[in-house]
Amino acid sequence: MSDDKQPTPKERSQQLALERRAARLAAVQALYQWEQTGTRPEAIISEFGTHRLGKNAEEPGLPAPDRKLFAELVRGVSAGVEELDDMLSAVLTEDWTIERLESILRAIMRCGAFELAHRQDVPPKVVISEYLAVADAFFSEKETGMTNAVLDKLAQTLRPGGLEKADKGAGRGGKAAG
């Protein structure tokens, strides 16, 4: 008999969730770089793939990111940035504009908006919870709370009833307001 223990389905599911969280964190960093430098998204995806993905010095507890999700987020957000900014602007308060947000916070919210709008396979509470975790990696409670409020309001607009349905499930929402 081999000493190699196969992961249980629950352990594998948890591992996949961590890989997706690492992909979201890396995508936010890549989109920050894209906004700051104007480098083509494909070049950034390639650079991250060669030099950064799987080398989590900032977040040593995370596994190598899900490269497919990482690339989908970078491509999707960069290609649809105007649409995403319009969606976010519609739910931001009057005294906050998309341009007023810090670049990294803008990248977090754009990624969350992209997933809410284009990833129907991911429940809204999971999207919100995941981007709250990313916001926590960079900001204090104030910005994390703002991220929660904006993504929650956007989820209610894009997926009416989606948050309530998730409440009846296994409670995977974390900090998201229901």
Short mmCIF file of C-alpha atoms in Angstrom, two decimals:
data_model
loop_
_atom_site.label_atom_id
_atom_site.label_comp_id
_atom_site.label_asym_id
_atom_site.label_seq_id
_atom_site.Cartn_x
_atom_site.Cartn_y
_atom_site.Cartn_z
CA MET A 1 0.00 0.00 0.00
CA SER A 2 1.26 3.49 -0.84
CA ASP A 3 1.86 6.25 1.69
CA ASP A 4 0.37 8.76 -0.79
CA LYS A 5 -2.97 9.70 0.70
CA GLN A 6 -5.54 10.81 -1.86
CA PRO A 7 -7.41 13.98 -0.84
CA THR A 8 -11.03 13.59 0.14
CA PRO A 9 -13.63 15.35 -2.03
CA LYS A 10 -13.97 18.00 0.68
CA GLU A 11 -10.19 18.55 0.81
CA ARG A 12 -10.04 18.79 -2.99
CA SER A 13 -12.93 21.27 -2.99
CA GLN A 14 -11.14 23.39 -0.38
CA GLN A 15 -7.91 23.24 -2.43
CA LEU A 16 -9.74 24.40 -5.57
CA ALA A 17 -11.33 27.26 -3.62
CA LEU A 18 -7.88 28.38 -2.44
CA GLU A 19 -6.53 28.18 -6.00
CA ARG A 20 -9.41 30.38 -7.19
CA ARG A 21 -8.80 32.85 -4.33
CA ALA A 22 -5.11 33.03 -5.33
CA ALA A 23 -6.18 33.64 -8.96
CA ARG A 24 -8.43 36.50 -7.89
CA LEU A 25 -5.66 38.09 -5.83
CA ALA A 26 -3.19 37.76 -8.72
CA ALA A 27 -5.74 39.15 -11.20
CA VAL A 28 -6.26 42.23 -9.03
CA GLN A 29 -2.49 42.75 -8.93
CA ALA A 30 -2.21 42.25 -12.70
CA LEU A 31 -5.04 44.70 -13.37
CA TYR A 32 -3.41 47.24 -11.09
CA GLN A 33 -0.23 46.84 -13.17
CA TRP A 34 -2.27 47.12 -16.40
CA GLU A 35 -3.86 50.38 -15.25
CA GLN A 36 -0.57 51.85 -14.03
CA THR A 37 1.59 50.91 -17.01
CA GLY A 38 -0.76 50.54 -19.96
CA THR A 39 0.90 47.23 -20.83
CA ARG A 40 -1.22 44.94 -23.00
CA PRO A 41 -3.22 42.44 -20.92
CA GLU A 42 -1.74 39.45 -22.81
CA ALA A 43 1.78 40.63 -21.97
CA ILE A 44 0.86 40.94 -18.30
CA ILE A 45 -0.76 37.49 -18.29
CA SER A 46 2.41 36.07 -19.83
CA GLU A 47 4.68 37.90 -17.37
CA PHE A 48 2.66 36.75 -14.38
CA GLY A 49 2.62 33.20 -15.72
CA THR A 50 6.39 33.16 -16.10
CA HIS A 51 7.52 35.16 -13.08
CA ARG A 52 4.82 35.48 -10.44
CA LEU A 53 2.06 32.88 -10.42
CA GLY A 54 2.79 30.19 -7.89
CA LYS A 55 5.44 32.32 -6.18
CA ASN A 56 3.22 33.83 -3.48
CA ALA A 57 5.70 35.80 -1.43
CA GLU A 58 2.93 38.20 -0.36
CA GLU A 59 0.48 35.45 0.60
CA PRO A 60 2.54 32.36 1.50
CA GLY A 61 -0.51 30.36 2.64
CA LEU A 62 -2.08 30.37 -0.81
CA PRO A 63 -1.41 27.63 -3.37
CA ALA A 64 -0.58 28.26 -7.01
CA PRO A 65 -3.44 30.17 -8.64
CA ASP A 66 -5.98 28.75 -11.05
CA ARG A 67 -4.31 30.07 -14.22
CA LYS A 68 -7.45 29.77 -16.33
CA LEU A 69 -9.50 31.91 -13.93
CA PHE A 70 -6.62 34.39 -13.60
CA ALA A 71 -6.42 34.88 -17.37
CA GLU A 72 -10.22 35.06 -17.73
CA LEU A 73 -10.41 37.82 -15.12
CA VAL A 74 -7.56 39.88 -16.59
CA ARG A 75 -8.87 39.56 -20.15
CA GLY A 76 -12.51 40.10 -19.18
CA VAL A 77 -11.96 43.14 -16.97
CA SER A 78 -9.54 44.83 -19.36
CA ALA A 79 -11.82 44.22 -22.37
CA GLY A 80 -14.97 45.38 -20.57
CA VAL A 81 -13.59 48.11 -18.34
CA GLU A 82 -15.97 50.82 -19.60
CA GLU A 83 -19.04 48.62 -19.03
CA LEU A 84 -17.77 47.59 -15.58
CA ASP A 85 -17.01 51.20 -14.61
CA ASP A 86 -20.53 52.21 -15.68
CA MET A 87 -22.02 49.43 -13.54
CA LEU A 88 -19.92 50.44 -10.56
CA SER A 89 -20.62 54.16 -11.03
CA ALA A 90 -24.35 53.41 -10.94
CA VAL A 91 -24.07 51.95 -7.43
CA LEU A 92 -21.41 54.21 -5.93
CA THR A 93 -22.67 57.04 -3.72
CA GLU A 94 -22.89 60.53 -5.19
CA ASP A 95 -19.72 61.70 -3.45
CA TRP A 96 -17.64 58.81 -4.82
CA THR A 97 -16.73 58.38 -8.46
CA ILE A 98 -14.89 55.45 -10.00
CA GLU A 99 -11.95 57.78 -10.68
CA ARG A 100 -11.77 58.76 -7.01
CA LEU A 101 -11.18 55.17 -5.89
CA GLU A 102 -7.59 54.07 -5.32
CA SER A 103 -6.28 52.01 -8.25
CA ILE A 104 -6.11 48.75 -6.32
CA LEU A 105 -9.62 49.25 -4.91
CA ARG A 106 -10.85 49.97 -8.43
CA ALA A 107 -9.23 46.71 -9.63
CA ILE A 108 -10.91 44.77 -6.80
CA MET A 109 -14.33 46.22 -7.57
CA ARG A 110 -13.91 45.73 -11.32
CA CYS A 111 -13.06 42.06 -10.81
CA GLY A 112 -16.03 41.60 -8.51
CA ALA A 113 -18.32 43.37 -10.99
CA PHE A 114 -17.00 41.19 -13.82
CA GLU A 115 -17.74 38.00 -11.92
CA LEU A 116 -21.19 39.18 -10.88
CA ALA A 117 -22.03 40.12 -14.47
CA HIS A 118 -20.33 37.31 -16.39
CA ARG A 119 -19.81 34.33 -14.07
CA GLN A 120 -23.33 33.09 -13.39
CA ASP A 121 -21.81 29.82 -12.14
CA VAL A 122 -20.41 31.61 -9.08
CA PRO A 123 -23.04 32.54 -6.45
CA PRO A 124 -23.14 36.29 -5.65
CA LYS A 125 -22.33 35.72 -1.97
CA VAL A 126 -19.20 33.79 -2.96
CA VAL A 127 -18.10 36.59 -5.32
CA ILE A 128 -18.61 39.19 -2.61
CA SER A 129 -16.88 37.10 0.05
CA GLU A 130 -13.89 36.41 -2.19
CA TYR A 131 -13.33 40.07 -3.05
CA LEU A 132 -13.75 41.07 0.59
CA ALA A 133 -10.88 38.69 1.35
CA VAL A 134 -8.81 40.34 -1.39
CA ALA A 135 -9.70 43.81 -0.08
CA ASP A 136 -8.64 42.69 3.42
CA ALA A 137 -5.20 41.87 2.01
CA PHE A 138 -4.69 45.51 1.00
CA PHE A 139 -6.95 47.74 3.08
CA SER A 140 -8.52 48.49 6.43
CA GLU A 141 -12.13 47.96 7.44
CA LYS A 142 -13.27 51.20 5.75
CA GLU A 143 -12.33 50.11 2.22
CA THR A 144 -13.42 46.53 2.85
CA GLY A 145 -16.80 47.81 4.04
CA MET A 146 -17.10 49.98 0.95
CA THR A 147 -16.26 46.99 -1.25
CA ASN A 148 -18.96 44.98 0.53
CA ALA A 149 -21.57 47.71 0.09
CA VAL A 150 -20.80 48.34 -3.59
CA LEU A 151 -20.64 44.67 -4.62
CA ASP A 152 -23.74 43.83 -2.57
CA LYS A 153 -25.71 46.62 -4.24
CA LEU A 154 -24.41 45.57 -7.65
CA ALA A 155 -25.34 41.93 -6.95
CA GLN A 156 -28.89 43.01 -6.06
CA THR A 157 -29.09 44.89 -9.37
CA LEU A 158 -27.51 42.22 -11.60
CA ARG A 159 -28.91 39.13 -9.89
CA PRO A 160 -32.13 40.02 -8.09
CA GLY A 161 -32.90 37.37 -5.50
CA GLY A 162 -29.45 35.78 -5.83
CA LEU A 163 -28.31 36.79 -2.36
CA GLU A 164 -31.48 35.48 -0.71
CA LYS A 165 -31.16 32.13 -2.49
CA ALA A 166 -27.59 31.83 -1.27
CA ASP A 167 -28.71 32.48 2.32
CA LYS A 168 -30.74 29.26 2.22
CA GLY A 169 -27.64 27.29 1.19
CA ALA A 170 -24.62 26.20 3.15
CA GLY A 171 -23.71 29.68 4.40
CA ARG A 172 -20.64 30.19 2.18
CA GLY A 173 -21.06 33.97 2.08
CA GLY A 174 -18.72 35.02 4.85
CA LYS A 175 -18.97 38.77 5.48
CA ALA A 176 -21.37 39.62 2.68
CA ALA A 177 -24.52 41.41 3.68
CA GLY A 178 -27.61 39.38 2.86
#
